[in-house]
PDB file of N, CA and C in Angstrom:
ATOM      1  N   MET A  13     -98.335 -64.968-144.274  1.00 61.00           N
ATOM      2  CA  MET A  13     -99.412 -65.674-144.932  1.00 61.00           C
ATOM      3  C   MET A  13    -100.196 -66.418-143.857  1.00 61.00           C
ATOM      4  N   CYS A  14    -101.509 -66.390-143.934  1.00 78.00           N
ATOM      5  CA  CYS A  14    -102.312 -67.081-142.925  1.00 78.00           C
ATOM      6  C   CYS A  14    -102.324 -68.585-143.187  1.00 78.00           C
ATOM      7  N   HIS A  15    -102.671 -69.350-142.167  1.00 70.00           N
ATOM      8  CA  HIS A  15    -102.654 -70.803-142.278  1.00 70.00           C
ATOM      9  C   HIS A  15    -103.583 -71.303-143.374  1.00 70.00           C
ATOM     10  N   GLY A  16    -104.738 -70.669-143.534  1.00 81.00           N
ATOM     11  CA  GLY A  16    -105.664 -71.076-144.584  1.00 81.00           C
ATOM     12  C   GLY A  16    -105.057 -70.905-145.959  1.00 81.00           C
ATOM     13  N   SER A  17    -104.373 -69.786-146.181  1.00 91.00           N
ATOM     14  CA  SER A  17    -103.725 -69.541-147.470  1.00 91.00           C
ATOM     15  C   SER A  17    -102.626 -70.560-147.731  1.00 91.00           C
ATOM     16  N   VAL A  18    -101.862 -70.874-146.700  1.00 91.00           N
ATOM     17  CA  VAL A  18    -100.797 -71.874-146.844  1.00 91.00           C
ATOM     18  C   VAL A  18    -101.389 -73.199-147.308  1.00 91.00           C
ATOM     19  N   GLY A  19    -102.488 -73.600-146.697  1.00 89.00           N
ATOM     20  CA  GLY A  19    -103.133 -74.850-147.078  1.00 89.00           C
ATOM     21  C   GLY A  19    -103.626 -74.843-148.506  1.00 89.00           C
ATOM     22  N   LEU A  20    -104.219 -73.739-148.932  1.00 91.00           N
ATOM     23  CA  LEU A  20    -104.728 -73.646-150.301  1.00 91.00           C
ATOM     24  C   LEU A  20    -103.592 -73.649-151.320  1.00 91.00           C
ATOM     25  N   VAL A  21    -102.498 -72.955-151.025  1.00 95.00           N
ATOM     26  CA  VAL A  21    -101.336 -72.962-151.916  1.00 95.00           C
ATOM     27  C   VAL A  21    -100.746 -74.368-151.995  1.00 95.00           C
ATOM     28  N   ALA A  22    -100.646 -75.049-150.860  1.00 93.00           N
ATOM     29  CA  ALA A  22    -100.114 -76.420-150.850  1.00 93.00           C
ATOM     30  C   ALA A  22    -100.965 -77.331-151.727  1.00 93.00           C
ATOM     31  N   LYS A  23    -102.277 -77.214-151.625  1.00 93.00           N
ATOM     32  CA  LYS A  23    -103.168 -78.042-152.444  1.00 93.00           C
ATOM     33  C   LYS A  23    -102.979 -77.746-153.930  1.00 93.00           C
ATOM     34  N   ALA A  24    -102.811 -76.473-154.300  1.00 95.00           N
ATOM     35  CA  ALA A  24    -102.601 -76.108-155.704  1.00 95.00           C
ATOM     36  C   ALA A  24    -101.271 -76.659-156.213  1.00 95.00           C
ATOM     37  N   LEU A  25    -100.224 -76.559-155.402  1.00 95.00           N
ATOM     38  CA  LEU A  25     -98.922 -77.107-155.800  1.00 95.00           C
ATOM     39  C   LEU A  25     -98.993 -78.621-155.968  1.00 95.00           C
ATOM     40  N   GLU A  26     -99.669 -79.291-155.052  1.00 93.00           N
ATOM     41  CA  GLU A  26     -99.824 -80.746-155.149  1.00 93.00           C
ATOM     42  C   GLU A  26    -100.579 -81.120-156.423  1.00 93.00           C
ATOM     43  N   ALA A  27    -101.610 -80.351-156.773  1.00 93.00           N
ATOM     44  CA  ALA A  27    -102.382 -80.620-157.989  1.00 93.00           C
ATOM     45  C   ALA A  27    -101.508 -80.489-159.235  1.00 93.00           C
ATOM     46  N   ALA A  28    -100.466 -79.659-159.148  1.00 96.00           N
ATOM     47  CA  ALA A  28     -99.530 -79.484-160.256  1.00 96.00           C
ATOM     48  C   ALA A  28     -98.403 -80.516-160.215  1.00 96.00           C
ATOM     49  N   GLY A  29     -98.465 -81.441-159.253  1.00 93.00           N
ATOM     50  CA  GLY A  29     -97.466 -82.499-159.168  1.00 93.00           C
ATOM     51  C   GLY A  29     -96.262 -82.175-158.304  1.00 93.00           C
ATOM     52  N   ILE A  30     -96.340 -81.111-157.531  1.00 94.00           N
ATOM     53  CA  ILE A  30     -95.228 -80.715-156.662  1.00 94.00           C
ATOM     54  C   ILE A  30     -95.578 -81.080-155.225  1.00 94.00           C
ATOM     55  N   PRO A  31     -94.871 -82.046-154.625  1.00 93.00           N
ATOM     56  CA  PRO A  31     -95.159 -82.443-153.240  1.00 93.00           C
ATOM     57  C   PRO A  31     -94.858 -81.300-152.268  1.00 93.00           C
ATOM     58  N   THR A  32     -95.667 -81.201-151.225  1.00 95.00           N
ATOM     59  CA  THR A  32     -95.494 -80.133-150.239  1.00 95.00           C
ATOM     60  C   THR A  32     -95.582 -80.685-148.824  1.00 95.00           C
ATOM     61  N   VAL A  33     -95.060 -79.909-147.890  1.00 96.00           N
ATOM     62  CA  VAL A  33     -95.296 -80.132-146.467  1.00 96.00           C
ATOM     63  C   VAL A  33     -95.483 -78.747-145.850  1.00 96.00           C
ATOM     64  N   SER A  34     -96.503 -78.600-145.039  1.00 96.00           N
ATOM     65  CA  SER A  34     -96.789 -77.329-144.375  1.00 96.00           C
ATOM     66  C   SER A  34     -96.555 -77.500-142.882  1.00 96.00           C
ATOM     67  N   VAL A  35     -96.128 -76.427-142.233  1.00 96.00           N
ATOM     68  CA  VAL A  35     -95.924 -76.450-140.789  1.00 96.00           C
ATOM     69  C   VAL A  35     -96.970 -75.526-140.165  1.00 96.00           C
ATOM     70  N   PHE A  36     -97.784 -76.088-139.281  1.00 96.00           N
ATOM     71  CA  PHE A  36     -98.850 -75.350-138.599  1.00 96.00           C
ATOM     72  C   PHE A  36     -98.588 -75.388-137.098  1.00 96.00           C
ATOM     73  N   ILE A  37     -99.063 -74.382-136.386  1.00 95.00           N
ATOM     74  CA  ILE A  37     -99.043 -74.460-134.931  1.00 95.00           C
ATOM     75  C   ILE A  37    -100.285 -75.227-134.481  1.00 95.00           C
ATOM     76  N   ARG A  38    -100.207 -75.799-133.298  1.00 95.00           N
ATOM     77  CA  ARG A  38    -101.283 -76.645-132.772  1.00 95.00           C
ATOM     78  C   ARG A  38    -102.641 -75.937-132.778  1.00 95.00           C
ATOM     79  N   ALA A  39    -102.651 -74.641-132.527  1.00 95.00           N
ATOM     80  CA  ALA A  39    -103.912 -73.892-132.477  1.00 95.00           C
ATOM     81  C   ALA A  39    -104.662 -73.911-133.806  1.00 95.00           C
ATOM     82  N   PHE A  40    -103.961 -74.180-134.899  1.00 94.00           N
ATOM     83  CA  PHE A  40    -104.594 -74.188-136.216  1.00 94.00           C
ATOM     84  C   PHE A  40    -104.646 -75.579-136.843  1.00 94.00           C
ATOM     85  N   ARG A  41    -104.451 -76.596-136.043  1.00 94.00           N
ATOM     86  CA  ARG A  41    -104.528 -77.971-136.543  1.00 94.00           C
ATOM     87  C   ARG A  41    -105.885 -78.224-137.203  1.00 94.00           C
ATOM     88  N   HIS A  42    -106.951 -77.724-136.584  1.00 93.00           N
ATOM     89  CA  HIS A  42    -108.293 -77.925-137.137  1.00 93.00           C
ATOM     90  C   HIS A  42    -108.416 -77.334-138.540  1.00 93.00           C
ATOM     91  N   THR A  43    -107.693 -76.246-138.811  1.00 92.00           N
ATOM     92  CA  THR A  43    -107.712 -75.639-140.142  1.00 92.00           C
ATOM     93  C   THR A  43    -107.080 -76.578-141.158  1.00 92.00           C
ATOM     94  N   ALA A  44    -105.983 -77.211-140.789  1.00 92.00           N
ATOM     95  CA  ALA A  44    -105.330 -78.167-141.685  1.00 92.00           C
ATOM     96  C   ALA A  44    -106.257 -79.329-142.003  1.00 92.00           C
ATOM     97  N   VAL A  45    -106.975 -79.799-140.997  1.00 92.00           N
ATOM     98  CA  VAL A  45    -107.908 -80.908-141.193  1.00 92.00           C
ATOM     99  C   VAL A  45    -109.064 -80.462-142.090  1.00 92.00           C
ATOM    100  N   LYS A  46    -109.644 -79.315-141.779  1.00 91.00           N
ATOM    101  CA  LYS A  46    -110.798 -78.818-142.533  1.00 91.00           C
ATOM    102  C   LYS A  46    -110.453 -78.582-144.002  1.00 91.00           C
ATOM    103  N   LEU A  47    -109.264 -78.034-144.265  1.00 90.00           N
ATOM    104  CA  LEU A  47    -108.853 -77.746-145.637  1.00 90.00           C
ATOM    105  C   LEU A  47    -108.252 -78.955-146.344  1.00 90.00           C
ATOM    106  N   ASN A  48    -108.079 -80.048-145.606  1.00 91.00           N
ATOM    107  CA  ASN A  48    -107.474 -81.259-146.166  1.00 91.00           C
ATOM    108  C   ASN A  48    -106.098 -80.953-146.764  1.00 91.00           C
ATOM    109  N   VAL A  49    -105.270 -80.264-145.985  1.00 93.00           N
ATOM    110  CA  VAL A  49    -103.923 -79.906-146.418  1.00 93.00           C
ATOM    111  C   VAL A  49    -103.130 -81.196-146.618  1.00 93.00           C
ATOM    112  N   PRO A  50    -102.375 -81.305-147.723  1.00 93.00           N
ATOM    113  CA  PRO A  50    -101.732 -82.576-148.080  1.00 93.00           C
ATOM    114  C   PRO A  50    -100.834 -83.210-147.010  1.00 93.00           C
ATOM    115  N   ARG A  51     -99.839 -82.514-146.514  1.00 95.00           N
ATOM    116  CA  ARG A  51     -98.937 -83.039-145.488  1.00 95.00           C
ATOM    117  C   ARG A  51     -98.691 -81.917-144.498  1.00 95.00           C
ATOM    118  N   VAL A  52     -98.857 -82.226-143.215  1.00 96.00           N
ATOM    119  CA  VAL A  52     -98.753 -81.173-142.202  1.00 96.00           C
ATOM    120  C   VAL A  52     -97.921 -81.648-141.020  1.00 96.00           C
ATOM    121  N   LEU A  53     -96.997 -80.803-140.597  1.00 96.00           N
ATOM    122  CA  LEU A  53     -96.277 -80.992-139.348  1.00 96.00           C
ATOM    123  C   LEU A  53     -96.851 -79.969-138.379  1.00 96.00           C
ATOM    124  N   VAL A  54     -97.351 -80.424-137.237  1.00 96.00           N
ATOM    125  CA  VAL A  54     -97.977 -79.546-136.245  1.00 96.00           C
ATOM    126  C   VAL A  54     -96.995 -79.347-135.093  1.00 96.00           C
ATOM    127  N   THR A  55     -96.702 -78.074-134.790  1.00 96.00           N
ATOM    128  CA  THR A  55     -95.761 -77.771-133.711  1.00 96.00           C
ATOM    129  C   THR A  55     -96.492 -77.181-132.505  1.00 96.00           C
ATOM    130  N   PRO A  56     -95.885 -77.287-131.315  1.00 94.00           N
ATOM    131  CA  PRO A  56     -96.502 -76.742-130.101  1.00 94.00           C
ATOM    132  C   PRO A  56     -96.130 -75.283-129.849  1.00 94.00           C
ATOM    133  N   HIS A  57     -95.570 -74.616-130.838  1.00 93.00           N
ATOM    134  CA  HIS A  57     -95.046 -73.268-130.633  1.00 93.00           C
ATOM    135  C   HIS A  57     -96.128 -72.192-130.706  1.00 93.00           C
ATOM    136  N   LEU A  58     -95.727 -70.968-130.425  1.00 93.00           N
ATOM    137  CA  LEU A  58     -96.634 -69.825-130.429  1.00 93.00           C
ATOM    138  C   LEU A  58     -96.850 -69.291-131.843  1.00 93.00           C
ATOM    139  N   MET A  59     -97.976 -68.604-132.038  1.00 92.00           N
ATOM    140  CA  MET A  59     -98.247 -67.970-133.316  1.00 92.00           C
ATOM    141  C   MET A  59     -97.118 -66.986-133.634  1.00 92.00           C
ATOM    142  N   GLY A  60     -96.678 -67.010-134.862  1.00 92.00           N
ATOM    143  CA  GLY A  60     -95.580 -66.149-135.269  1.00 92.00           C
ATOM    144  C   GLY A  60     -94.217 -66.779-135.054  1.00 92.00           C
ATOM    145  N   ARG A  61     -94.209 -67.919-134.384  1.00 94.00           N
ATOM    146  CA  ARG A  61     -92.954 -68.641-134.125  1.00 94.00           C
ATOM    147  C   ARG A  61     -93.152 -70.119-134.464  1.00 94.00           C
ATOM    148  N   THR A  62     -93.703 -70.358-135.627  1.00 95.00           N
ATOM    149  CA  THR A  62     -94.124 -71.698-136.032  1.00 95.00           C
ATOM    150  C   THR A  62     -93.011 -72.730-135.921  1.00 95.00           C
ATOM    151  N   ILE A  63     -91.778 -72.339-136.270  1.00 95.00           N
ATOM    152  CA  ILE A  63     -90.696 -73.326-136.214  1.00 95.00           C
ATOM    153  C   ILE A  63     -89.881 -73.246-134.930  1.00 95.00           C
ATOM    154  N   GLY A  64     -90.271 -72.373-134.009  1.00 94.00           N
ATOM    155  CA  GLY A  64     -89.601 -72.337-132.718  1.00 94.00           C
ATOM    156  C   GLY A  64     -89.318 -70.933-132.226  1.00 94.00           C
ATOM    157  N   PRO A  65     -88.863 -70.842-130.980  1.00 94.00           N
ATOM    158  CA  PRO A  65     -88.575 -69.547-130.366  1.00 94.00           C
ATOM    159  C   PRO A  65     -87.474 -68.784-131.104  1.00 94.00           C
ATOM    160  N   VAL A  66     -87.570 -67.469-131.050  1.00 94.00           N
ATOM    161  CA  VAL A  66     -86.562 -66.606-131.656  1.00 94.00           C
ATOM    162  C   VAL A  66     -85.195 -66.948-131.079  1.00 94.00           C
ATOM    163  N   GLY A  67     -84.220 -67.127-131.943  1.00 95.00           N
ATOM    164  CA  GLY A  67     -82.857 -67.397-131.510  1.00 95.00           C
ATOM    165  C   GLY A  67     -82.552 -68.847-131.179  1.00 95.00           C
ATOM    166  N   ASP A  68     -83.553 -69.700-131.149  1.00 94.00           N
ATOM    167  CA  ASP A  68     -83.329 -71.119-130.831  1.00 94.00           C
ATOM    168  C   ASP A  68     -83.065 -71.878-132.131  1.00 94.00           C
ATOM    169  N   ARG A  69     -81.864 -71.686-132.637  1.00 96.00           N
ATOM    170  CA  ARG A  69     -81.505 -72.266-133.939  1.00 96.00           C
ATOM    171  C   ARG A  69     -81.572 -73.784-133.937  1.00 96.00           C
ATOM    172  N   ALA A  70     -81.217 -74.408-132.833  1.00 93.00           N
ATOM    173  CA  ALA A  70     -81.259 -75.872-132.764  1.00 93.00           C
ATOM    174  C   ALA A  70     -82.696 -76.371-132.900  1.00 93.00           C
ATOM    175  N   ARG A  71     -83.625 -75.749-132.186  1.00 93.00           N
ATOM    176  CA  ARG A  71     -85.038 -76.148-132.270  1.00 93.00           C
ATOM    177  C   ARG A  71     -85.568 -75.894-133.678  1.00 93.00           C
ATOM    178  N   GLN A  72     -85.274 -74.726-134.232  1.00 95.00           N
ATOM    179  CA  GLN A  72     -85.754 -74.389-135.568  1.00 95.00           C
ATOM    180  C   GLN A  72     -85.233 -75.380-136.607  1.00 95.00           C
ATOM    181  N   ARG A  73     -83.974 -75.728-136.482  1.00 95.00           N
ATOM    182  CA  ARG A  73     -83.391 -76.704-137.413  1.00 95.00           C
ATOM    183  C   ARG A  73     -84.077 -78.060-137.258  1.00 95.00           C
ATOM    184  N   HIS A  74     -84.355 -78.453-136.024  1.00 94.00           N
ATOM    185  CA  HIS A  74     -85.017 -79.731-135.768  1.00 94.00           C
ATOM    186  C   HIS A  74     -86.402 -79.755-136.418  1.00 94.00           C
ATOM    187  N   VAL A  75     -87.142 -78.655-136.323  1.00 96.00           N
ATOM    188  CA  VAL A  75     -88.472 -78.582-136.940  1.00 96.00           C
ATOM    189  C   VAL A  75     -88.361 -78.691-138.459  1.00 96.00           C
ATOM    190  N   VAL A  76     -87.434 -77.955-139.046  1.00 96.00           N
ATOM    191  CA  VAL A  76     -87.263 -78.007-140.505  1.00 96.00           C
ATOM    192  C   VAL A  76     -86.849 -79.412-140.941  1.00 96.00           C
ATOM    193  N   GLU A  77     -85.950 -80.042-140.206  1.00 94.00           N
ATOM    194  CA  GLU A  77     -85.548 -81.414-140.532  1.00 94.00           C
ATOM    195  C   GLU A  77     -86.727 -82.377-140.409  1.00 94.00           C
ATOM    196  N   ALA A  78     -87.566 -82.192-139.394  1.00 95.00           N
ATOM    197  CA  ALA A  78     -88.750 -83.043-139.229  1.00 95.00           C
ATOM    198  C   ALA A  78     -89.719 -82.843-140.390  1.00 95.00           C
ATOM    199  N   ALA A  79     -89.876 -81.602-140.843  1.00 96.00           N
ATOM    200  CA  ALA A  79     -90.755 -81.327-141.986  1.00 96.00           C
ATOM    201  C   ALA A  79     -90.219 -81.997-143.247  1.00 96.00           C
ATOM    202  N   LEU A  80     -88.919 -81.913-143.468  1.00 95.00           N
ATOM    203  CA  LEU A  80     -88.322 -82.566-144.638  1.00 95.00           C
ATOM    204  C   LEU A  80     -88.438 -84.086-144.541  1.00 95.00           C
ATOM    205  N   GLN A  81     -88.296 -84.620-143.332  1.00 93.00           N
ATOM    206  CA  GLN A  81     -88.469 -86.057-143.114  1.00 93.00           C
ATOM    207  C   GLN A  81     -89.903 -86.466-143.446  1.00 93.00           C
ATOM    208  N   LEU A  82     -90.866 -85.663-143.030  1.00 94.00           N
ATOM    209  CA  LEU A  82     -92.264 -85.947-143.336  1.00 94.00           C
ATOM    210  C   LEU A  82     -92.491 -85.931-144.842  1.00 94.00           C
ATOM    211  N   LEU A  83     -91.932 -84.959-145.530  1.00 93.00           N
ATOM    212  CA  LEU A  83     -92.075 -84.878-146.983  1.00 93.00           C
ATOM    213  C   LEU A  83     -91.501 -86.122-147.649  1.00 93.00           C
ATOM    214  N   GLN A  84     -90.393 -86.590-147.136  1.00 92.00           N
ATOM    215  CA  GLN A  84     -89.724 -87.758-147.701  1.00 92.00           C
ATOM    216  C   GLN A  84     -90.442 -89.060-147.364  1.00 92.00           C
ATOM    217  N   GLN A  85     -90.994 -89.185-146.162  1.00 91.00           N
ATOM    218  CA  GLN A  85     -91.529 -90.464-145.705  1.00 91.00           C
ATOM    219  C   GLN A  85     -93.029 -90.636-145.880  1.00 91.00           C
ATOM    220  N   ALA A  86     -93.779 -89.552-145.991  1.00 89.00           N
ATOM    221  CA  ALA A  86     -95.233 -89.684-146.134  1.00 89.00           C
ATOM    222  C   ALA A  86     -95.525 -90.337-147.477  1.00 89.00           C
ATOM    223  N   ASP A  87     -96.257 -91.437-147.436  1.00 78.00           N
ATOM    224  CA  ASP A  87     -96.503 -92.166-148.673  1.00 78.00           C
ATOM    225  C   ASP A  87     -97.642 -91.586-149.497  1.00 78.00           C
ATOM    226  N   ALA A  88     -98.391 -90.652-148.936  1.00 76.00           N
ATOM    227  CA  ALA A  88     -99.499 -90.043-149.672  1.00 76.00           C
ATOM    228  C   ALA A  88     -99.917 -88.753-148.981  1.00 76.00           C
ATOM    229  N   PRO A  89    -100.557 -87.868-149.732  1.00 77.00           N
ATOM    230  CA  PRO A  89    -101.114 -86.680-149.094  1.00 77.00           C
ATOM    231  C   PRO A  89    -102.145 -87.080-148.039  1.00 77.00           C
ATOM    232  N   GLY A  90    -102.395 -86.191-147.101  1.00 86.00           N
ATOM    233  CA  GLY A  90    -103.376 -86.466-146.051  1.00 86.00           C
ATOM    234  C   GLY A  90    -102.743 -86.928-144.758  1.00 86.00           C
ATOM    235  N   THR A  91    -101.487 -86.588-144.551  1.00 93.00           N
ATOM    236  CA  THR A  91    -100.762 -87.005-143.355  1.00 93.00           C
ATOM    237  C   THR A  91    -100.564 -85.810-142.430  1.00 93.00           C
ATOM    238  N   ILE A  92    -100.883 -86.008-141.166  1.00 94.00           N
ATOM    239  CA  ILE A  92    -100.607 -84.991-140.153  1.00 94.00           C
ATOM    240  C   ILE A  92     -99.738 -85.643-139.088  1.00 94.00           C
ATOM    241  N   GLU A  93     -98.596 -85.020-138.787  1.00 94.00           N
ATOM    242  CA  GLU A  93     -97.727 -85.513-137.725  1.00 94.00           C
ATOM    243  C   GLU A  93     -97.496 -84.389-136.732  1.00 94.00           C
ATOM    244  N   ASP A  94     -97.359 -84.760-135.475  1.00 94.00           N
ATOM    245  CA  ASP A  94     -97.090 -83.801-134.415  1.00 94.00           C
ATOM    246  C   ASP A  94     -95.604 -83.761-134.126  1.00 94.00           C
ATOM    247  N   PHE A  95     -95.049 -82.561-134.093  1.00 93.00           N
ATOM    248  CA  PHE A  95     -93.667 -82.375-133.686  1.00 93.00           C
ATOM    249  C   PHE A  95     -93.656 -82.231-132.179  1.00 93.00           C
ATOM    250  N   GLU A  96     -92.859 -83.031-131.536  1.00 82.00           N
ATOM    251  CA  GLU A  96     -92.685 -82.933-130.090  1.00 82.00           C
ATOM    252  C   GLU A  96     -91.248 -82.488-129.841  1.00 82.00           C
ATOM    253  N   PRO A  97     -91.024 -81.560-128.906  1.00 73.00           N
ATOM    254  CA  PRO A  97     -89.674 -81.068-128.657  1.00 73.00           C
ATOM    255  C   PRO A  97     -88.645 -82.172-128.426  1.00 73.00           C
ATOM    256  N   GLY A  98     -89.043 -83.285-127.843  1.00 67.00           N
ATOM    257  CA  GLY A  98     -88.123 -84.391-127.621  1.00 67.00           C
ATOM    258  C   GLY A  98     -87.913 -85.251-128.856  1.00 67.00           C
ATOM    259  N   GLY A  99     -88.648 -84.995-129.905  1.00 60.00           N
ATOM    260  CA  GLY A  99     -88.530 -85.767-131.134  1.00 60.00           C
ATOM    261  C   GLY A  99     -89.866 -85.846-131.846  1.00 60.00           C
ATOM    262  N   LEU A 100     -89.823 -86.144-133.102  1.00 53.00           N
ATOM    263  CA  LEU A 100     -91.023 -86.263-133.919  1.00 53.00           C
ATOM    264  C   LEU A 100     -91.784 -87.511-133.534  1.00 53.00           C
ATOM    265  N   ARG A 101     -93.085 -87.362-133.319  1.00 53.00           N
ATOM    266  CA  ARG A 101     -93.902 -88.551-133.084  1.00 53.00           C
ATOM    267  C   ARG A 101     -94.039 -89.238-134.433  1.00 53.00           C
ATOM    268  N   LEU A 102     -93.588 -90.469-134.524  1.00 42.00           N
ATOM    269  CA  LEU A 102     -93.438 -91.112-135.819  1.00 42.00           C
ATOM    270  C   LEU A 102     -94.714 -91.651-136.431  1.00 42.00           C
ATOM    271  N   GLU A 103     -95.738 -91.904-135.645  1.00 42.00           N
ATOM    272  CA  GLU A 103     -96.949 -92.442-136.245  1.00 42.00           C
ATOM    273  C   GLU A 103     -97.663 -91.340-137.008  1.00 42.00           C
ATOM    274  N   ALA A 104     -97.911 -91.571-138.282  1.00 42.00           N
ATOM    275  CA  ALA A 104     -98.652 -90.598-139.089  1.00 42.00           C
ATOM    276  C   ALA A 104    -100.115 -90.634-138.683  1.00 42.00           C
ATOM    277  N   ASP A 105    -100.719 -89.488-138.615  1.00 42.00           N
ATOM    278  CA  ASP A 105    -102.131 -89.369-138.248  1.00 42.00           C
ATOM    279  C   ASP A 105    -102.916 -89.245-139.545  1.00 42.00           C
ATOM    280  N   ARG A 106    -103.363 -90.338-140.090  1.00 41.00           N
ATOM    281  CA  ARG A 106    -104.085 -90.351-141.361  1.00 41.00           C
ATOM    282  C   ARG A 106    -105.513 -89.884-141.150  1.00 41.00           C
ATOM    283  N   ARG A 107    -105.975 -89.013-141.995  1.00 41.00           N
ATOM    284  CA  ARG A 107    -107.326 -88.477-141.845  1.00 41.00           C
ATOM    285  C   ARG A 107    -108.378 -89.566-141.927  1.00 41.00           C
ATOM    286  N   GLU A 108    -108.176 -90.567-142.769  1.00 39.00           N
ATOM    287  CA  GLU A 108    -109.201 -91.594-142.897  1.00 39.00           C
ATOM    288  C   GLU A 108    -109.307 -92.460-141.643  1.00 39.00           C
ATOM    289  N   HIS A 109    -108.316 -92.411-140.748  1.00 36.00           N
ATOM    290  CA  HIS A 109    -108.336 -93.195-139.518  1.00 36.00           C
ATOM    291  C   HIS A 109    -108.573 -92.326-138.290  1.00 36.00           C
ATOM    292  N   ARG A 110    -108.812 -91.042-138.508  1.00 40.00           N
ATOM    293  CA  ARG A 110    -108.935 -90.106-137.391  1.00 40.00           C
ATOM    294  C   ARG A 110    -110.235 -90.314-136.637  1.00 40.00           C
ATOM    295  N   THR A 111    -110.158 -90.089-135.319  1.00 38.00           N
ATOM    296  CA  THR A 111    -111.371 -90.150-134.509  1.00 38.00           C
ATOM    297  C   THR A 111    -111.667 -88.806-133.870  1.00 38.00           C
ATOM    298  N   GLY A 112    -110.725 -87.872-133.961  1.00 45.00           N
ATOM    299  CA  GLY A 112    -110.922 -86.548-133.374  1.00 45.00           C
ATOM    300  C   GLY A 112    -109.830 -85.609-133.803  1.00 45.00           C
ATOM    301  N   ASP A 113    -109.993 -84.339-133.494  1.00 44.00           N
ATOM    302  CA  ASP A 113    -109.041 -83.330-133.923  1.00 44.00           C
ATOM    303  C   ASP A 113    -107.981 -82.999-132.897  1.00 44.00           C
ATOM    304  N   SER A 114    -107.999 -83.607-131.754  1.00 43.00           N
ATOM    305  CA  SER A 114    -107.088 -83.325-130.640  1.00 43.00           C
ATOM    306  C   SER A 114    -106.583 -81.925-130.583  1.00 43.00           C
TER     307      SER A 114
END
């Protein structure tokens, strides 16, 4: 599924009252912003390996845990957080406070 479709499905699920979190690669961060995707975890990985390198179960698990943490801790839709290999950057990047798309 393409990143745009993921964002649109997330918005539809949220409209039905089902909270979501989407995982995007950094190259498509602008798509998440443009589509106003409800909650997004942005990873530094390659396309096709959104949650991490093939066979790197520890990294993949860390990304999934970070996504679940974001779902649990984000107080409202419109949150973008960056996943860093050394740990999740904890400050939420709220769209209403954004100054750029980095």
